[in-house]
CSV table of C-alpha atoms and ligand atoms in Angstrom, one decimal:
chain,number,residue,atom,x,y,z
A,104,MET,CA,13.8,-17.8,1.4
A,105,GLN,CA,14.7,-21.5,1.9
A,106,GLU,CA,13.3,-23.0,5.0
A,107,THR,CA,15.2,-26.3,5.3
A,108,GLU,CA,14.4,-28.9,7.9
A,109,GLU,CA,17.5,-27.7,9.7
A,110,ALA,CA,16.4,-24.1,9.7
A,111,LYS,CA,12.9,-25.1,10.9
A,112,ALA,CA,14.5,-26.8,13.9
A,113,VAL,CA,16.2,-23.5,14.8
A,114,LEU,CA,13.7,-20.8,13.9
A,115,SER,CA,10.8,-19.6,16.0
A,116,ASP,CA,7.1,-20.5,15.4
A,117,ARG,CA,6.6,-16.8,14.8
A,118,ILE,CA,8.8,-16.5,11.7
A,119,LEU,CA,7.8,-19.9,10.4
A,120,SER,CA,4.1,-18.9,10.5
A,121,LEU,CA,4.8,-15.9,8.2
A,122,ALA,CA,3.9,-16.4,4.6
A,123,GLU,CA,6.7,-16.5,2.1
A,124,SER,CA,6.5,-13.8,-0.5
A,125,GLN,CA,4.5,-15.0,-3.5
A,126,THR,CA,6.6,-12.8,-5.7
A,127,ILE,CA,9.9,-14.4,-5.0
A,128,ALA,CA,9.5,-17.1,-7.8
A,129,MET,CA,8.4,-14.3,-10.2
A,130,ALA,CA,11.3,-12.0,-9.3
A,131,LYS,CA,13.8,-14.9,-9.7
A,132,LYS,CA,12.4,-15.9,-13.1
A,133,ALA,CA,12.4,-12.2,-14.2
A,134,ARG,CA,16.1,-11.9,-13.2
A,135,GLU,CA,16.9,-15.2,-15.1
A,136,LEU,CA,15.2,-13.9,-18.2
A,137,ALA,CA,16.9,-10.6,-18.0
A,138,ALA,CA,20.3,-12.3,-17.5
A,139,LYS,CA,19.7,-14.2,-20.7
A,140,GLY,CA,19.3,-10.9,-22.5
A,141,TYR,CA,15.5,-10.8,-22.8
A,142,ASP,CA,14.0,-7.3,-22.5
A,143,VAL,CA,11.8,-7.8,-19.4
A,144,ILE,CA,9.3,-5.0,-18.6
A,145,ASN,CA,8.7,-4.8,-14.9
A,146,LEU,CA,5.1,-3.9,-13.9
A,147,SER,CA,5.5,-5.4,-10.5
A,148,PHE,CA,7.0,-2.5,-8.7
A,149,GLY,CA,5.2,-0.8,-5.8
A,150,GLU,CA,7.1,2.4,-6.1
A,151,PRO,CA,7.2,5.6,-8.1
A,152,ASP,CA,9.6,5.6,-11.1
A,153,PHE,CA,10.3,9.3,-10.4
A,154,GLN,CA,13.4,10.6,-8.7
A,155,THR,CA,13.0,12.4,-5.4
A,156,PRO,CA,12.6,16.1,-6.2
A,157,GLN,CA,15.9,18.0,-6.1
A,158,TYR,CA,15.0,20.4,-3.3
A,159,ILE,CA,14.5,17.4,-1.0
A,160,LYS,CA,17.8,15.9,-2.0
A,161,ASP,CA,19.5,19.2,-1.4
A,162,ALA,CA,18.1,19.4,2.1
A,163,ALA,CA,19.5,16.0,2.9
A,164,LYS,CA,23.0,17.1,1.7
A,165,GLN,CA,22.7,20.2,3.8
A,166,ALA,CA,21.6,18.1,6.9
A,167,ILE,CA,24.9,16.1,6.6
A,168,ASP,CA,27.0,19.3,6.3
A,169,ASP,CA,25.1,20.9,9.2
A,170,GLY,CA,26.0,17.9,11.5
A,171,PHE,CA,22.7,16.1,11.8
A,172,THR,CA,24.4,12.8,12.4
A,173,PHE,CA,23.2,12.0,15.9
A,174,TYR,CA,20.4,9.9,17.4
A,175,THR,CA,17.1,11.7,17.0
A,176,PRO,CA,14.1,11.8,19.5
A,177,VAL,CA,12.3,8.5,19.1
A,178,PRO,CA,9.1,9.9,17.6
A,179,GLY,CA,11.0,12.3,15.3
A,180,TYR,CA,12.5,15.7,15.3
A,181,PRO,CA,10.1,18.4,16.7
A,182,GLU,CA,10.5,20.4,13.5
A,183,LEU,CA,9.3,17.5,11.4
A,184,ARG,CA,6.4,16.7,13.7
A,185,GLU,CA,5.4,20.3,13.6
A,186,GLU,CA,5.5,20.3,9.7
A,187,ILE,CA,3.4,17.1,9.7
A,188,SER,CA,0.9,18.7,12.1
A,189,LYS,CA,0.6,21.7,9.7
A,190,LYS,CA,0.2,19.3,6.8
A,191,PHE,CA,-2.7,17.6,8.5
A,192,LYS,CA,-4.4,21.0,9.0
A,193,ARG,CA,-3.7,22.2,5.5
A,194,ASP,CA,-4.6,19.1,3.5
A,195,ASN,CA,-7.1,17.3,5.7
A,196,ASN,CA,-8.5,19.9,8.1
A,197,LEU,CA,-7.3,17.7,11.0
A,198,ASP,CA,-6.0,19.0,14.3
A,199,TYR,CA,-3.2,16.6,15.3
A,200,ALA,CA,-0.8,18.3,17.7
A,201,PRO,CA,2.9,17.3,17.2
A,202,ASP,CA,2.8,15.1,20.3
A,203,GLN,CA,0.1,13.0,18.6
A,204,ILE,CA,2.5,12.2,15.8
A,205,VAL,CA,5.1,9.5,15.7
A,206,VAL,CA,7.6,9.4,12.8
A,207,SER,CA,8.9,5.9,11.8
A,208,THR,CA,11.1,4.1,9.4
A,209,GLY,CA,8.5,4.0,6.7
A,210,ALA,CA,4.7,3.8,7.0
A,211,LYS,CA,5.2,0.0,7.3
A,212,GLN,CA,6.8,0.5,10.7
A,213,SER,CA,4.0,2.9,11.7
A,214,ILE,CA,1.4,0.2,10.9
A,215,ALA,CA,3.4,-2.5,12.7
A,216,ASN,CA,3.8,-0.2,15.8
A,217,ALA,CA,0.0,0.4,15.9
A,218,VAL,CA,-0.9,-3.2,15.5
A,219,MET,CA,1.6,-4.4,18.1
A,220,CYS,CA,0.3,-1.8,20.5
A,221,LEU,CA,-3.4,-2.6,20.0
A,222,VAL,CA,-3.7,-6.3,19.3
A,223,ASN,CA,-3.6,-9.1,21.9
A,224,PRO,CA,-3.3,-12.8,20.9
A,225,GLY,CA,-6.6,-14.0,19.6
A,226,ASP,CA,-8.0,-10.5,18.8
A,227,GLU,CA,-9.7,-10.4,15.4
A,228,VAL,CA,-8.5,-7.8,12.9
A,229,VAL,CA,-10.9,-7.1,10.0
A,230,ILE,CA,-8.9,-6.3,6.9
A,231,PHE,CA,-10.6,-4.8,3.9
A,232,SER,CA,-9.6,-7.1,1.0
A,233,PRO,CA,-7.9,-6.9,-1.5
A,234,TYR,CA,-5.3,-5.6,0.9
A,235,TRP,CA,-1.7,-4.6,0.9
A,236,VAL,CA,0.4,-7.8,1.4
A,237,SER,CA,1.9,-6.8,4.8
A,238,TYR,CA,-1.3,-6.2,6.7
A,239,GLU,CA,-2.1,-9.9,7.2
A,240,GLU,CA,1.4,-10.8,8.1
A,241,ILE,CA,1.8,-8.0,10.6
A,242,VAL,CA,-1.4,-9.0,12.3
A,243,LYS,CA,-0.1,-12.6,12.5
A,244,LEU,CA,3.2,-11.3,14.0
A,245,ALA,CA,1.0,-9.7,16.8
A,246,GLU,CA,-0.7,-13.1,17.2
A,247,GLY,CA,-4.0,-11.6,16.1
A,248,VAL,CA,-6.4,-13.3,13.8
A,249,PRO,CA,-6.8,-11.7,10.3
A,250,VAL,CA,-10.4,-11.5,9.1
A,251,PRO,CA,-10.3,-10.4,5.5
A,252,ILE,CA,-13.5,-9.2,3.9
A,253,MET,CA,-13.6,-9.0,0.1
A,254,GLY,CA,-14.9,-5.9,-1.7
A,255,ARG,CA,-16.8,-6.7,-4.9
A,256,LEU,CA,-15.5,-5.8,-8.3
A,257,GLU,CA,-18.9,-4.2,-9.1
A,258,ASN,CA,-18.2,-1.8,-6.2
A,259,ASP,CA,-14.6,-1.1,-7.4
A,260,TYR,CA,-13.5,-3.6,-4.8
A,261,LYS,CA,-14.6,-1.4,-1.9
A,262,VAL,CA,-16.0,-3.1,1.2
A,263,THR,CA,-19.4,-1.8,2.2
A,264,ALA,CA,-20.7,-0.9,5.7
A,265,GLU,CA,-23.1,-3.9,5.5
A,266,GLN,CA,-20.2,-6.3,4.8
A,267,LEU,CA,-18.3,-4.8,7.7
A,268,GLU,CA,-21.2,-5.2,10.0
A,269,LYS,CA,-21.5,-8.9,9.3
A,270,ALA,CA,-17.8,-9.5,9.9
A,271,ILE,CA,-17.7,-7.9,13.4
A,272,THR,CA,-17.7,-10.2,16.4
A,273,SER,CA,-17.1,-9.6,20.1
A,274,SER,CA,-13.4,-10.4,19.5
A,275,THR,CA,-12.9,-7.7,16.8
A,276,LYS,CA,-10.3,-5.2,18.0
A,277,LEU,CA,-9.2,-3.5,14.8
A,278,VAL,CA,-10.2,-2.6,11.3
A,279,MET,CA,-7.6,-1.9,8.6
A,280,TYR,CA,-7.8,-0.5,5.1
A,281,SER,CA,-5.9,1.7,2.7
A,282,SER,CA,-7.5,4.5,0.6
A,283,PRO,CA,-6.4,5.0,-2.1
A,284,CYS,CA,-5.9,1.3,-2.0
A,285,ASN,CA,-2.9,-0.9,-2.9
A,286,PRO,CA,-3.6,-3.1,-4.9
A,287,THR,CA,-6.9,-1.8,-6.4
A,288,GLY,CA,-6.5,2.0,-6.5
A,289,ALA,CA,-10.0,2.2,-5.0
A,290,VAL,CA,-10.7,5.4,-3.1
A,291,PHE,CA,-13.4,5.6,-0.4
A,292,ASP,CA,-15.5,8.8,-0.5
A,293,GLU,CA,-16.9,10.7,2.4
A,294,GLU,CA,-20.3,9.0,2.2
A,295,GLU,CA,-18.8,5.5,2.2
A,296,LEU,CA,-16.5,6.2,5.1
A,297,LEU,CA,-19.3,7.8,7.1
A,298,ALA,CA,-21.4,4.6,6.6
A,299,ILE,CA,-18.5,2.5,7.8
A,300,ALA,CA,-18.0,4.9,10.8
A,301,ARG,CA,-21.6,4.5,11.8
A,302,VAL,CA,-21.2,0.8,12.0
A,303,LEU,CA,-18.1,1.2,14.1
A,304,GLU,CA,-19.8,3.8,16.3
A,305,LYS,CA,-21.8,0.9,17.8
A,306,HIS,CA,-18.6,-1.0,18.7
A,307,PRO,CA,-16.4,1.2,21.0
A,308,GLN,CA,-13.8,-1.5,21.4
A,309,ILE,CA,-12.8,-1.3,17.8
A,310,HIS,CA,-9.9,0.9,16.5
A,311,ILE,CA,-9.3,1.8,12.9
A,312,ILE,CA,-6.1,2.0,10.9
A,313,ALA,CA,-6.7,4.3,8.0
A,314,ASP,CA,-3.7,4.0,5.7
A,315,GLU,CA,-3.5,7.1,3.6
A,316,ILE,CA,0.0,6.7,2.1
A,317,TYR,CA,-1.3,7.2,-1.4
A,318,GLU,CA,-3.3,10.3,-0.5
A,319,TYR,CA,-1.7,12.6,-3.1
A,320,ILE,CA,-2.1,10.1,-5.9
A,321,ASN,CA,-5.8,10.6,-6.2
A,322,PHE,CA,-7.6,11.1,-9.6
A,323,GLY,CA,-11.1,11.7,-8.3
A,324,GLU,CA,-12.7,13.7,-5.6
A,325,LYS,CA,-10.8,15.4,-2.8
A,326,HIS,CA,-9.2,12.9,-0.3
A,327,PHE,CA,-11.3,12.3,2.8
A,328,SER,CA,-9.8,11.0,6.0
A,329,MET,CA,-11.7,8.7,8.4
A,330,ALA,CA,-10.4,10.9,11.2
A,331,ASN,CA,-12.5,13.8,9.9
A,332,ILE,CA,-15.5,12.0,11.3
A,333,ASP,CA,-15.8,13.5,14.8
A,334,PHE,CA,-17.6,10.7,16.6
A,335,ILE,CA,-14.9,8.2,15.7
A,336,ARG,CA,-11.8,10.3,15.5
A,337,ASP,CA,-10.2,9.2,18.7
A,338,ARG,CA,-10.2,5.6,17.6
A,339,VAL,CA,-8.6,6.3,14.2
A,340,ILE,CA,-4.9,5.8,13.6
A,341,THR,CA,-4.1,7.8,10.5
A,342,ILE,CA,-1.1,6.4,8.6
A,343,ASN,CA,0.8,8.4,6.0
A,344,GLY,CA,4.4,8.9,4.7
A,345,PHE,CA,6.7,10.2,2.1
A,346,SER,CA,7.4,7.1,0.0
A,347,LYS,CA,4.7,7.4,-2.6
A,348,GLY,CA,3.7,11.0,-2.8
A,349,TYR,CA,7.2,12.5,-2.7
A,350,ALA,CA,8.9,9.6,-4.5
A,351,MET,CA,11.0,8.8,-1.4
A,352,THR,CA,10.7,5.0,-1.0
A,353,GLY,CA,14.4,4.5,-0.1
A,354,TRP,CA,14.5,7.3,2.5
A,355,ARG,CA,12.2,5.3,4.9
A,356,VAL,CA,10.1,8.0,6.5
A,357,GLY,CA,6.5,7.4,7.4
A,358,TYR,CA,4.3,8.5,10.3
A,359,LEU,CA,1.1,7.9,12.2
A,360,ALA,CA,-1.2,10.3,14.0
A,361,ALA,CA,-3.5,9.1,16.8
A,362,SER,CA,-4.8,9.8,20.3
A,363,ARG,CA,-2.0,10.7,22.8
A,364,GLU,CA,-2.4,7.4,24.5
A,365,ILE,CA,-1.8,5.4,21.3
A,366,ALA,CA,0.9,7.8,20.0
A,367,SER,CA,2.9,7.4,23.2
A,368,ALA,CA,2.5,3.6,23.2
A,369,CYS,CA,3.9,3.6,19.6
A,370,ASP,CA,6.8,5.8,20.7
A,371,LYS,CA,7.5,3.3,23.5
A,372,MET,CA,7.3,0.3,21.1
A,373,GLN,CA,9.6,2.0,18.6
A,374,SER,CA,12.1,3.0,21.4
A,375,GLN,CA,12.8,-0.7,21.9
A,376,ILE,CA,13.0,-1.7,18.3
A,377,THR,CA,14.6,0.9,16.0
A,378,SER,CA,14.6,4.2,17.9
A,379,GLY,CA,14.2,7.4,15.8
A,380,THR,CA,14.3,7.4,12.0
A,381,CYS,CA,17.4,8.4,10.1
A,382,SER,CA,18.3,12.0,11.0
A,383,ILE,CA,19.1,13.0,7.4
A,384,ALA,CA,16.0,11.4,6.0
A,385,GLN,CA,13.9,13.3,8.6
A,386,LYS,CA,15.5,16.6,7.6
A,387,ALA,CA,14.8,15.8,4.0
A,388,ALA,CA,11.2,15.0,4.9
A,389,ALA,CA,10.7,18.3,6.8
A,390,ALA,CA,12.0,20.1,3.7
A,391,ALA,CA,9.6,18.1,1.5
A,392,LEU,CA,6.6,19.4,3.5
A,393,LYS,CA,7.9,22.9,3.8
A,394,GLY,CA,8.0,22.9,-0.1
A,395,GLY,CA,4.3,22.1,-0.2
A,396,ASN,CA,2.8,19.3,-2.3
A,397,ALA,CA,3.1,20.7,-5.9
A,398,CYS,CA,5.7,18.2,-6.9
A,399,ALA,CA,3.6,15.3,-5.6
A,400,LEU,CA,0.5,16.6,-7.5
A,401,GLU,CA,2.6,16.9,-10.7
A,402,MET,CA,3.7,13.3,-10.4
A,403,ALA,CA,0.1,12.3,-9.7
A,404,GLU,CA,-1.0,13.9,-12.9
A,405,ALA,CA,1.5,11.7,-14.8
A,406,TYR,CA,0.0,8.6,-13.0
A,407,ARG,CA,-3.5,9.7,-14.0
A,408,ARG,CA,-2.5,9.9,-17.7
A,409,ARG,CA,-0.9,6.5,-17.4
A,410,ARG,CA,-3.9,5.1,-15.7
A,411,ASP,CA,-6.1,6.2,-18.7
A,412,LEU,CA,-3.6,4.7,-21.1
A,413,VAL,CA,-3.4,1.3,-19.4
A,414,LEU,CA,-7.1,1.1,-18.9
A,415,ASP,CA,-7.8,1.8,-22.6
A,416,LEU,CA,-5.2,-0.9,-23.6
A,417,MET,CA,-6.4,-3.3,-21.0
A,418,ASN,CA,-10.0,-3.0,-22.1
A,419,GLU,CA,-9.0,-4.4,-25.5
A,420,ILE,CA,-7.8,-7.6,-23.9
A,421,PRO,CA,-10.5,-10.2,-23.9
A,422,GLY,CA,-11.3,-11.7,-20.5
A,423,PHE,CA,-9.8,-8.9,-18.4
A,424,LYS,CA,-12.5,-7.5,-16.1
A,425,THR,CA,-11.5,-3.9,-15.3
A,426,TYR,CA,-12.9,-1.0,-13.3
A,427,LEU,CA,-11.8,2.6,-12.8
A,428,PRO,CA,-9.0,2.9,-10.2
A,429,ASN,CA,-9.3,6.4,-8.7
A,430,GLY,CA,-5.9,6.5,-7.1
A,431,ALA,CA,-2.5,5.0,-6.4
A,432,PHE,CA,-0.6,3.5,-9.4
A,433,TYR,CA,-2.1,0.1,-9.8
A,434,ILE,CA,-4.8,-1.7,-11.6
A,435,PHE,CA,-6.1,-5.1,-10.5
A,436,PRO,CA,-8.2,-6.7,-13.1
A,437,ASP,CA,-10.1,-10.0,-12.6
A,438,ILE,CA,-8.4,-12.4,-15.0
A,439,SER,CA,-10.2,-15.6,-13.9
A,440,ALA,CA,-11.7,-16.0,-17.4
A,441,TYR,CA,-8.3,-17.5,-18.3
A,442,PHE,CA,-8.5,-20.3,-15.7
A,443,GLY,CA,-8.8,-23.7,-17.4
A,444,LYS,CA,-7.2,-22.5,-20.6
A,445,GLN,CA,-4.1,-24.3,-22.0
A,446,TYR,CA,-0.9,-23.6,-23.8
A,447,GLU,CA,1.5,-26.3,-24.9
A,448,GLY,CA,-0.2,-28.9,-22.7
A,449,LYS,CA,-0.1,-26.8,-19.6
A,450,THR,CA,-3.3,-25.6,-17.9
A,451,ILE,CA,-3.6,-22.2,-16.3
A,452,GLU,CA,-5.1,-22.9,-12.9
A,453,SER,CA,-4.5,-19.8,-10.9
A,454,ALA,CA,-3.4,-16.1,-11.1
A,455,LEU,CA,0.1,-17.3,-10.3
A,456,ASP,CA,0.1,-19.6,-13.3
A,457,LEU,CA,-1.2,-16.8,-15.5
A,458,SER,CA,1.4,-14.4,-14.1
A,459,MET,CA,4.2,-16.9,-14.8
A,460,PHE,CA,2.9,-17.5,-18.3
A,461,ILE,CA,2.8,-13.7,-18.9
A,462,LEU,CA,6.4,-13.5,-17.7
A,463,SER,CA,7.8,-16.4,-19.7
A,464,ASP,CA,5.9,-15.6,-22.9
A,465,ALA,CA,5.5,-11.8,-22.9
A,466,HIS,CA,8.4,-11.0,-20.7
A,467,VAL,CA,6.4,-8.8,-18.5
A,468,ALA,CA,6.6,-9.1,-14.7
A,469,VAL,CA,3.4,-8.6,-12.7
A,470,VAL,CA,2.2,-9.7,-9.3
A,471,SER,CA,-0.5,-12.4,-8.9
A,472,GLY,CA,-3.4,-11.6,-6.6
A,473,GLU,CA,-3.0,-14.4,-4.1
A,474,ALA,CA,-0.7,-12.3,-2.0
A,475,PHE,CA,-3.4,-9.5,-1.8
A,476,GLY,CA,-6.2,-11.9,-0.8
A,477,ALA,CA,-7.6,-12.0,-4.3
A,478,PRO,CA,-6.7,-15.2,-6.2
A,479,GLN,CA,-8.7,-14.2,-9.2
A,480,CYS,CA,-6.7,-11.1,-10.0
A,481,ILE,CA,-3.3,-9.8,-11.1
A,482,ARG,CA,-1.8,-6.5,-10.1
A,483,PHE,CA,-0.2,-4.3,-12.7
A,484,SER,CA,1.7,-1.2,-11.7
A,485,PHE,CA,1.6,1.8,-14.0
A,486,ALA,CA,4.5,3.6,-12.3
A,487,THR,CA,6.5,3.4,-15.5
A,488,SER,CA,6.8,5.2,-18.9
A,489,ASP,CA,4.1,5.3,-21.5
A,490,GLU,CA,6.4,3.5,-23.9
A,491,LYS,CA,7.0,0.6,-21.6
A,492,LEU,CA,3.3,0.4,-20.7
A,493,THR,CA,2.2,0.4,-24.3
A,494,GLU,CA,4.7,-2.3,-25.2
A,495,ALA,CA,3.9,-4.4,-22.2
A,496,LEU,CA,0.2,-4.4,-22.9
A,497,ARG,CA,0.8,-5.2,-26.6
A,498,ARG,CA,2.9,-8.2,-25.6
A,499,ILE,CA,0.4,-9.4,-23.0
A,500,LYS,CA,-2.5,-9.2,-25.5
A,501,ASN,CA,-0.5,-11.3,-28.0
A,502,SER,CA,0.5,-13.9,-25.5
A,503,LEU,CA,-2.9,-14.4,-24.0
A,504,ALA,CA,-4.3,-14.9,-27.5
A,505,LYS,CA,-2.3,-18.1,-27.6
A,506,LEU,CA,-4.2,-19.6,-24.7
A,507,GLN,CA,-6.9,-22.1,-25.9
B,798,PLP,C1,-0.9,0.5,1.3
B,798,PLP,C2,0.6,0.7,1.7
B,798,PLP,N1,0.8,1.1,3.0
B,798,PLP,C3,2.0,1.2,3.4
B,798,PLP,C4,3.1,1.0,2.6
B,798,PLP,C5,4.5,1.2,3.2
B,798,PLP,O1,5.2,2.3,2.8
B,798,PLP,P1,6.6,2.8,3.4
B,798,PLP,O2,7.5,2.8,2.2
B,798,PLP,O3,6.4,4.2,3.9
B,798,PLP,O4,7.0,1.8,4.4
B,798,PLP,C6,3.0,0.6,1.3
B,798,PLP,C7,4.1,0.4,0.4
B,798,PLP,O5,4.0,-0.3,-0.6
B,798,PLP,C8,1.6,0.5,0.8
B,798,PLP,O6,1.4,0.1,-0.4
């Protein structure tokens, strides 16, 4: 995005205050290299490389033929909300009634709805860091103040209850995290979430956005939801969706579940911005849930295998500090050992510099950590084939060996 002086004179402070995507320069360079005929391997994607399962596609075709082409209720078709309610019971042992569920155009909109409905200008929002890029910008759009707190690599990047306690002030309104986490793949277990909930128990003004969009892509213990903790449940907004688990990124269906007050506020917010999600995508999403989650778990098994492959290969690269990601399809090593090293007279000063070097020398696209609040890291997605992953890591290892 080019914000010229002319554009700045026209555009609102709101849009000008948003960060530009750090990945734009990378994506542009990757495209240029590919156009020149280089074989660029892209490990920057935040989406499954699998097709949406056929039974879900079939349901969408059927929905068109059956005439589901009209506006839908703002919070989603009753049938879909009923299926989501059953899913919460089946997978998470949570009792969310359909009227506590709002379906949106992707989980991103669910998060934006919740933040817009809860945050007043100046309210502080504690964001567990490394965090998904959009959290901070959505909070800024709501004129809230993002307060990132950084999990330590030794703790698989998971923020602890003690760290949270120190970050809370009388202005804290909201806490946000994802588990499994994008970009680290870290998964909070029951004990860790309970410790966090005990801190929040003392601060009844604080709500919690628990982003569980990667729920099904979990290689460790059974997924645990913050909303399973009774004494805090009413203050939790549980976010989930179809993009990652069911490989449905382009369909744009996500949802939140919350207290009736918050759900109906989100319904009101959405009614003035986008209305109900695409009718066909909603019918497909309902079919996805009716079919169970076997397809999602099968894809998760492929990601687990790839995680092991990438971790083995990455552990052979000097200077990459790794850990075991227990979910999602990313690994986020600390690569700061390369800062200060040189190649052809140029010094690597940041994760962005190293990502650019990896792209231009190894022809592998990755995402540098600055955008996730972690300027010492790089995110590698392993949502691609074993062959590409093996070749990408081979090339990266060779390129990094050139740095002095
Ligand atoms: C942690 C996290 N939350 C939410 C989303 C948004 O997903 P959706 O495609 O449903 O908008 C993403 C997508 O990358 C994500 O990584």
